[in-house]
XYZ file of C-alpha atoms in Angstrom:
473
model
C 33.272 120.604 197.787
C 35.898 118.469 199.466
C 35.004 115.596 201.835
C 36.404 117.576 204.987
C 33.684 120.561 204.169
C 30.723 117.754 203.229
C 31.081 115.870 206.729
C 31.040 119.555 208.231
C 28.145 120.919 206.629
C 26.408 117.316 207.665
C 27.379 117.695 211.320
C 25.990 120.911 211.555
C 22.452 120.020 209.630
C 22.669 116.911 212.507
C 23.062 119.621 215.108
C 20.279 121.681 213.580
C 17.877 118.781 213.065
C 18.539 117.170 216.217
C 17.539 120.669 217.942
C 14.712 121.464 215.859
C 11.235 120.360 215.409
C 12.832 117.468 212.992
C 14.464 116.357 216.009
C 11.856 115.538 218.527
C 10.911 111.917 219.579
C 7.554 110.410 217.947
C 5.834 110.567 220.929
C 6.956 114.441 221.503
C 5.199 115.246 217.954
C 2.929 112.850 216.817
C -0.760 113.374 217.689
C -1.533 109.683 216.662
C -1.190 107.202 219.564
C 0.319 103.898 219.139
C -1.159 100.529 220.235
C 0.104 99.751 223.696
C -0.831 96.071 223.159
C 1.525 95.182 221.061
C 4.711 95.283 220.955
C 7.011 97.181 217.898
C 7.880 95.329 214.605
C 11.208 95.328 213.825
C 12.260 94.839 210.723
C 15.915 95.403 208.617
C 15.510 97.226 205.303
C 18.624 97.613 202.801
C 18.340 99.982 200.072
C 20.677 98.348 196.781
C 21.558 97.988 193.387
C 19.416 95.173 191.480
C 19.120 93.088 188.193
C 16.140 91.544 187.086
C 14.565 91.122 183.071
C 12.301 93.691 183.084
C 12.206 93.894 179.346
C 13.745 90.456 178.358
C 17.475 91.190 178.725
C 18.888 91.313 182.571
C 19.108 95.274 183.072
C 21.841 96.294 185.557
C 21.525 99.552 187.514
C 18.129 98.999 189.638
C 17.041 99.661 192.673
C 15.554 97.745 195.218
C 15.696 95.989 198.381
C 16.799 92.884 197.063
C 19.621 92.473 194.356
C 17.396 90.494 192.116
C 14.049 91.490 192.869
C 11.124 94.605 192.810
C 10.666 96.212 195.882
C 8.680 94.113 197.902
C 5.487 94.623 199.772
C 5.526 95.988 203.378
C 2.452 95.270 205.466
C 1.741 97.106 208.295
C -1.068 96.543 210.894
C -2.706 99.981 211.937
C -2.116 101.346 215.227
C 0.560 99.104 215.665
C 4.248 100.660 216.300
C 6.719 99.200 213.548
C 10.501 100.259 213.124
C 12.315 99.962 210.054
C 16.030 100.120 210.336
C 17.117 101.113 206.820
C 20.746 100.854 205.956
C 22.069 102.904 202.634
C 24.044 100.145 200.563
C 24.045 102.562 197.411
C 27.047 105.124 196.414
C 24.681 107.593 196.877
C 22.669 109.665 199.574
C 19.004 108.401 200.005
C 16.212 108.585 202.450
C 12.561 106.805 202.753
C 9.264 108.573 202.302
C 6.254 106.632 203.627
C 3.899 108.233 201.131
C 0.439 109.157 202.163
C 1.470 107.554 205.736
C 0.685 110.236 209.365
C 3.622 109.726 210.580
C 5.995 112.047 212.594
C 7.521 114.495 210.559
C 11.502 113.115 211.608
C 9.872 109.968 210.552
C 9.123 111.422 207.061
C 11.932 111.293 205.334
C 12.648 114.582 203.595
C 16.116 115.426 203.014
C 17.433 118.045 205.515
C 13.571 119.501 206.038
C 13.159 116.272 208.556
C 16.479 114.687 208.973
C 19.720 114.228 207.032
C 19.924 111.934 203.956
C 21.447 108.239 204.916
C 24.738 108.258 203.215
C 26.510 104.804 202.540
C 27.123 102.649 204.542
C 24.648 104.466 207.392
C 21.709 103.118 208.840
C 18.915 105.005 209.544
C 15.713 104.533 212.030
C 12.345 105.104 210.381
C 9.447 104.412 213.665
C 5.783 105.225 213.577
C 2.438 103.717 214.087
C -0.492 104.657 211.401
C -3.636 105.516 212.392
C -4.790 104.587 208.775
C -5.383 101.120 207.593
C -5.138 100.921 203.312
C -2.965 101.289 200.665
C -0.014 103.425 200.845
C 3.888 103.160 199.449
C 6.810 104.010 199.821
C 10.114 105.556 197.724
C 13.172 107.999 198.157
C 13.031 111.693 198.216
C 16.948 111.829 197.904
C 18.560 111.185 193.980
C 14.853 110.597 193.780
C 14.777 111.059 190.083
C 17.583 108.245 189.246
C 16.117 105.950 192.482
C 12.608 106.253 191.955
C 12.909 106.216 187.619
C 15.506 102.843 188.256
C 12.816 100.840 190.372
C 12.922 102.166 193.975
C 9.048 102.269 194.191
C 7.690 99.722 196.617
C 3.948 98.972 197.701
C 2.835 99.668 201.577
C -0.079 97.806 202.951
C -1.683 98.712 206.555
C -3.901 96.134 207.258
C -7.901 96.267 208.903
C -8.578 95.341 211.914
C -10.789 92.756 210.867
C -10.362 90.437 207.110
C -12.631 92.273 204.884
C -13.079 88.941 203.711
C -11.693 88.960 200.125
C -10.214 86.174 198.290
C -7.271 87.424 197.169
C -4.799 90.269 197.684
C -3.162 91.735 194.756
C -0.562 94.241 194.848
C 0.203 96.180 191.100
C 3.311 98.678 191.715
C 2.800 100.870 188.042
C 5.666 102.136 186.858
C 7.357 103.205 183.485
C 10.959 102.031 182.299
C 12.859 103.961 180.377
C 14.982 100.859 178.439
C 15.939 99.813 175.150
C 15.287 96.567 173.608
C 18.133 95.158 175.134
C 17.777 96.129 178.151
C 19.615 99.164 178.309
C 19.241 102.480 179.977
C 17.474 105.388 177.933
C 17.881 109.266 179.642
C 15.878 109.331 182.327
C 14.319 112.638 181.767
C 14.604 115.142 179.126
C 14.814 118.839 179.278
C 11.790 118.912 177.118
C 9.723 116.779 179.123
C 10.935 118.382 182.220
C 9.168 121.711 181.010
C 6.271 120.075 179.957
C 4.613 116.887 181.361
C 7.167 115.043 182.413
C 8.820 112.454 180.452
C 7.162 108.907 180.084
C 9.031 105.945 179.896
C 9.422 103.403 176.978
C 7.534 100.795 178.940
C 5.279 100.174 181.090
C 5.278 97.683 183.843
C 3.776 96.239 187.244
C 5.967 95.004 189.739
C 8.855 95.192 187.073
C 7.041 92.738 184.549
C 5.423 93.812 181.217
C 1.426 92.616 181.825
C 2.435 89.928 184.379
C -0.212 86.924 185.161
C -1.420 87.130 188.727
C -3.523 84.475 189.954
C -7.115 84.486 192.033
C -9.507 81.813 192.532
C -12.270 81.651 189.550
C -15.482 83.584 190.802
C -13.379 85.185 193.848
C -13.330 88.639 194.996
C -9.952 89.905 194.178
C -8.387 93.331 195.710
C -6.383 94.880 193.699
C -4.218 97.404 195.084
C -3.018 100.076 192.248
C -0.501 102.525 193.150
C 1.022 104.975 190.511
C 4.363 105.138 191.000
C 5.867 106.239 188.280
C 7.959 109.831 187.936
C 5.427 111.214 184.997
C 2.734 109.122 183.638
C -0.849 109.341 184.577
C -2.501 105.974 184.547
C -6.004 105.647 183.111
C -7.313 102.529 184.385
C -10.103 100.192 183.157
C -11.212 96.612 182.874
C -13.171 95.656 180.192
C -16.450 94.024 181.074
C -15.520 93.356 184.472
C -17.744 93.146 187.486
C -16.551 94.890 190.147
C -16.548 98.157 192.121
C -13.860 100.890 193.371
C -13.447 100.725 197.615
C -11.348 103.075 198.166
C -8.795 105.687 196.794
C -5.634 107.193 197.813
C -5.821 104.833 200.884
C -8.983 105.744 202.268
C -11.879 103.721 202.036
C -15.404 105.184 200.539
C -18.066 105.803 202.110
C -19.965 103.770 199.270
C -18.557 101.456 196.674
C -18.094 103.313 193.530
C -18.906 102.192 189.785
C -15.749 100.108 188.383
C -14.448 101.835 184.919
C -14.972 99.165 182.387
C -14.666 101.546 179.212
C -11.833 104.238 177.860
C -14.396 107.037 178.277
C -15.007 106.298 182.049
C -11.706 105.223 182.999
C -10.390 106.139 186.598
C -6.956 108.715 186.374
C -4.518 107.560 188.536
C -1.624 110.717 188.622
C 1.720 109.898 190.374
C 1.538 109.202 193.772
C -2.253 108.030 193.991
C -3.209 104.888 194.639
C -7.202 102.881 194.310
C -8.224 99.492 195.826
C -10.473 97.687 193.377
C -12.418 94.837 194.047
C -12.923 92.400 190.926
C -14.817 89.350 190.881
C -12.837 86.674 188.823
C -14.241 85.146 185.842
C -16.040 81.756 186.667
C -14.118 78.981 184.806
C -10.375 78.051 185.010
C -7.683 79.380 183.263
C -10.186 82.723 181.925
C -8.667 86.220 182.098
C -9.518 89.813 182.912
C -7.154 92.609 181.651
C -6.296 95.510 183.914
C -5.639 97.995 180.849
C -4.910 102.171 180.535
C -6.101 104.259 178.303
C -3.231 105.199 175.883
C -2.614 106.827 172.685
C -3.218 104.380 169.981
C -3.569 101.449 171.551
C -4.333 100.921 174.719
C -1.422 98.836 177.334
C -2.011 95.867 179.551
C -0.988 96.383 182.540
C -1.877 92.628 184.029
C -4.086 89.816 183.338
C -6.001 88.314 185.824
C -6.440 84.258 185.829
C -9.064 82.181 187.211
C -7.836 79.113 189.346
C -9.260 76.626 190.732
C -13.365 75.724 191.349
C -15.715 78.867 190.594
C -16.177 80.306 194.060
C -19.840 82.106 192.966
C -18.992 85.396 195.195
C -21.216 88.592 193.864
C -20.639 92.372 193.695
C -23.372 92.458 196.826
C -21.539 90.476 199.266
C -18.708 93.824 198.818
C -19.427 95.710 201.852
C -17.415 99.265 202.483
C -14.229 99.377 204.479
C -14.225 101.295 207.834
C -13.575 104.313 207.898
C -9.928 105.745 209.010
C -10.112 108.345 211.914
C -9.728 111.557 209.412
C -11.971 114.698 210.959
C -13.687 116.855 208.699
C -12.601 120.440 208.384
C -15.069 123.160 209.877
C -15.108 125.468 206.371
C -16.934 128.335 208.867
C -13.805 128.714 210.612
C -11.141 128.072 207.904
C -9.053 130.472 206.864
C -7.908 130.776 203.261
C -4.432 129.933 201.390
C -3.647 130.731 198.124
C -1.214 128.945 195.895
C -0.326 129.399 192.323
C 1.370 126.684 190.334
C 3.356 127.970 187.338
C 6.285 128.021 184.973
C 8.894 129.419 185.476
C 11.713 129.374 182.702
C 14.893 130.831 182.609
C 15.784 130.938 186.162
C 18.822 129.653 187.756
C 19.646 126.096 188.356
C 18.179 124.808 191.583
C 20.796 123.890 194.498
C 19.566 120.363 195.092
C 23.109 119.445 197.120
C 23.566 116.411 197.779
C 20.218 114.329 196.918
C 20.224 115.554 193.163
C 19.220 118.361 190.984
C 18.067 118.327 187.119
C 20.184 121.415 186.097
C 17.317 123.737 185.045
C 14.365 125.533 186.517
C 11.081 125.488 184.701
C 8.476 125.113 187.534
C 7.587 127.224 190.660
C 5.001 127.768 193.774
C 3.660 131.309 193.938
C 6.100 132.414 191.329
C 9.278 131.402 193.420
C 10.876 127.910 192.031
C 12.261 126.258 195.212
C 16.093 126.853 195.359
C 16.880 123.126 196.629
C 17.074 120.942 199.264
C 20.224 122.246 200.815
C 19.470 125.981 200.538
C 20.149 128.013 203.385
C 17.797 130.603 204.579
C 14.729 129.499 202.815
C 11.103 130.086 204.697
C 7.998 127.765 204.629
C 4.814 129.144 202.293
C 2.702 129.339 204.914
C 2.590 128.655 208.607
C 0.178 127.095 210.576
C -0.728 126.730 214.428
C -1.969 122.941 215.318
C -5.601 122.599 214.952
C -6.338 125.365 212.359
C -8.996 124.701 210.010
C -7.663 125.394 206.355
C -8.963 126.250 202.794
C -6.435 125.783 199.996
C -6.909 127.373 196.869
C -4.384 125.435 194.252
C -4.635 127.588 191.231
C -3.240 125.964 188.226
C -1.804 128.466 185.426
C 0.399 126.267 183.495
C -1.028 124.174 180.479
C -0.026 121.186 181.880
C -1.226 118.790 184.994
C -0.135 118.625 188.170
C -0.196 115.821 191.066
C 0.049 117.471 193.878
C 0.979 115.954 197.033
C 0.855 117.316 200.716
C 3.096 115.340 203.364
C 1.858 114.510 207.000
C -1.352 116.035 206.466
C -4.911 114.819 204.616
C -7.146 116.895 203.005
C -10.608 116.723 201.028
C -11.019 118.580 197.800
C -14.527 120.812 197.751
C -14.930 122.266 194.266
C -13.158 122.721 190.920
C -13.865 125.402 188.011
C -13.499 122.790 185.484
C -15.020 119.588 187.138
C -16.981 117.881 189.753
C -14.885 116.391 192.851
C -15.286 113.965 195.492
C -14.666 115.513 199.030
C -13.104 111.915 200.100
C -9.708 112.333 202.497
C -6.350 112.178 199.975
C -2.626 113.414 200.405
C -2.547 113.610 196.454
C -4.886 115.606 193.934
C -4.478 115.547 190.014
C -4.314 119.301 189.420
C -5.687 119.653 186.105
C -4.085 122.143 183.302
C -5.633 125.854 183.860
C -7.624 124.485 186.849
C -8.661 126.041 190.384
C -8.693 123.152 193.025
C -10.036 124.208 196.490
C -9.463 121.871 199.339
C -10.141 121.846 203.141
C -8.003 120.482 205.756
C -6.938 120.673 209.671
C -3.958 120.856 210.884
C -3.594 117.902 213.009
C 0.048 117.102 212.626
C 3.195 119.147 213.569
C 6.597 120.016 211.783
C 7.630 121.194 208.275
C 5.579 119.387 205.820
C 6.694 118.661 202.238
C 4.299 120.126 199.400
C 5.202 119.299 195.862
C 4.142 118.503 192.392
C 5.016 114.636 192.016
C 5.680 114.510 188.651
C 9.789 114.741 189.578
C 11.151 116.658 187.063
C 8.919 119.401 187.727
C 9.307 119.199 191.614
C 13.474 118.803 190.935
C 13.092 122.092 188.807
C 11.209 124.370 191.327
C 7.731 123.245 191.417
C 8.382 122.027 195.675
C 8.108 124.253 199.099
C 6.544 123.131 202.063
C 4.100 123.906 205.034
C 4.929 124.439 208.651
C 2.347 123.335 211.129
C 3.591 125.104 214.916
C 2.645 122.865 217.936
């Protein structure tokens, strides 16, 4: 495609977009009210190329918002309007997805679904408020499998209203490299892995270092804010002989602290996209350690150690109180009607047309037996259409023998029961489908515009495994 046809097929997806749904203002579409005591955060965002030593050796070819440095931590305050002005400084096309995050859906940043991709040199206007204080994050959904597998993977922190009174606030961004000893890049993906599971990386880190030392004071209540953010792995996360309990999950608090996994057998799955909030208390004495470790074949990894500083602070597991609640309603299953979905394989088909944000070359994955065709793809229709305030069922039927993460955009939902397993009807965007499983969830539709709904493992969403929901105002 020459350059002269590109900027013309971009003017007219502007056009489109701009008289669409996508297009609206916030306040046209958003059903979430911002603070009107405060006034917005502003703050300039540049999307780059990095170096940093993840695995010894400086590796070139990262991404970031820094050129030497992980993504770093955004923290929001809830209800509070922030803008992010986020300016493309790659060669490529990009865009920012605020992952688990109400927002708008032009604020969700979805190539050509909810606005077109930044290209470089552009800057593009991200605004919202969240209703929803917790743990969140944020990455690309354009060239999402070379961005998000080279480091584009950043934590997002909207705070409570009030301190829950903690003693430190850790954030561990999880996330496989696929490098060499020297630092060197491996292939991202492989056609194998891409029709299977996905493919795991060589390494795994947090925040770019292999088991990095993170400080607390000694007998403190530490948070620790896990988000899986890797393309493929699923995390199984433990901490031996710790005391502690799990306060929320997938940014939502529970109702009830929950046991903390202290042993392989009862460790807590963390699939791509989800996230949990763990509250530790710190070893008494100076200098002593607690491992954050997941269950692996073999042996298991270290993902951090935790170190005790300073004079032992004598907290206790009772003082850990639950979080508030976020403002998510609970469906009305009486009135809900029901959507089926079956998530499959699909070999053999034709190469998705991913345009101009990436494609993998293959398709081996698809949503009711139709792989999606690409971003860019004229013509193609939502998988189901909903008016705003419908109660919803969603029956996610699993017939592949591998697992699925699958993630709804601009919409929460609460999973009710499971052939193979009990579940916990707490408010997620993202639910580890499980191989040969049938997941029912309930939800309302409380959020207009086309919604994204994909498996986040990426080379099986890049090879079919994507669609998405339209929610009519």
């Amino acid at each position: 495609m020459t350059e002269t046809q590109l900027s013309s097929n971009l003017m007219t997806r502007r056009r489109a977009l701009a008289l669409g749904a996508g297009g609206l203002s916030a306040a046209a579409i958003t059903p979430f009210a911002a603070s009107q005591a405060a006034a917005p955060l502003t703050r300039a965002l540049t999307i780059q190329g990095a170096r940093y030593p993840v695995r010894g050796p400086v590796t070139d070819g990262l991404f970031s918002l820094s050129p030497d440095a992980p993504p770093p931590v955004l923290r929001l305050r809830r209800g509070v309007e922030h803008v992010f002005d986020v300016t493309n400084a790659t060669a490529d096309y990009t865009t920012v997805h605020w992952h688990g995050l109400r927002v708008p859906n032009a604020m969700d940043g979805v190539p050509y679904l909810t606005q077109v991709p930044i290209a470089a040199g552009e800057t593009f206007r991200y605004r919202f408020a969240s209703p929803d204080a917790g743990t969140f994050w944020y990455h690309p959904h354009c060239m999402t499998m070379e961005q998000m597998a080279k480091g584009l993977t950043g934590l997002l922190v909207v705070e409570e209203d009030r301190d829950p009174g903690f003693d430190a606030d850790l954030p561990l961004v999880l996330k496989d490299f696929r490098l060499n000893d020297d630092g060197t890049w491996q292939d991202l993906w492989t056609r194998r892995g891409a029709a299977r599971g996905g493919t795991t990386g060589a390494i795994s880190a947090t925040n770019w270092d292999l088991a990095p030392v993170m400080e607390a004071p000694a007998g403190g209540l530490a948070r620790l804010r896990l988000a899986a953010t890797d393309i493929s792995r699923i995390y199984r996360i433990y901490l031996p002989d710790a005391r502690g309990v799990v306060v929320a999950l997938d940014g939502h608090p529970l109702p009830a602290p929950a046991p903390l996994p202290t042993k392989p057998e009862t460790a807590l799955a963390l699939s791509p996209g989800q996230r949990a909030d763990i509250v530790v208390v710190m070893p008494p004495g100076e200098g002593q350690m607690q491992e954050v470790l997941t269950r692996a074949p073999g042996t298991p990894r270290t993902l951090a150690r935790l170190a005790a500083r300073g004079a032992n602070r004598g907290r206790r597991t009772a003082e850990i109180a639950p979080l508030p609640a976020n403002p998510v309603p609970m469906p009305d299953l009486s009135r809900a009607r029901l959507e089926e979905f079956v998530f499959g394989w699909s070999p053999d088909g034709t190469a998705p047309n991913n345009g101009w944000c990436g494609t993998l070359g293959y398709t081996f994955w698809s949503i009711n037996r139709t792989p999606w065709p690409g971003d860019a793809a004229p013509g193609v229709g939502p998988l189901a259409t909903w008016k705003l305030g419908d109660h919803v069922v969603l029956r996610l039927r699993n017939e592949s023998p591998n697992d699925h993460p699958i993630h709804l955009h601009g919409l929460l939902f609460r999973p009710l029961r499971s052939n193979k397993r009990p579940v916990r009807p707490h408010p997620t965007d993202t639910a580890l489908l499980l191989r040969e499983e049938t997941l029912d969830v309930a939800l309302i539709a409380d959020n207009p515009g086309d919604w994204a709904f994909h498996c986040h493992i990426i080379e099986h969403q890049k090879t079919g495994l994507a669609g998405f929901i339209r929610v009519e105002s």
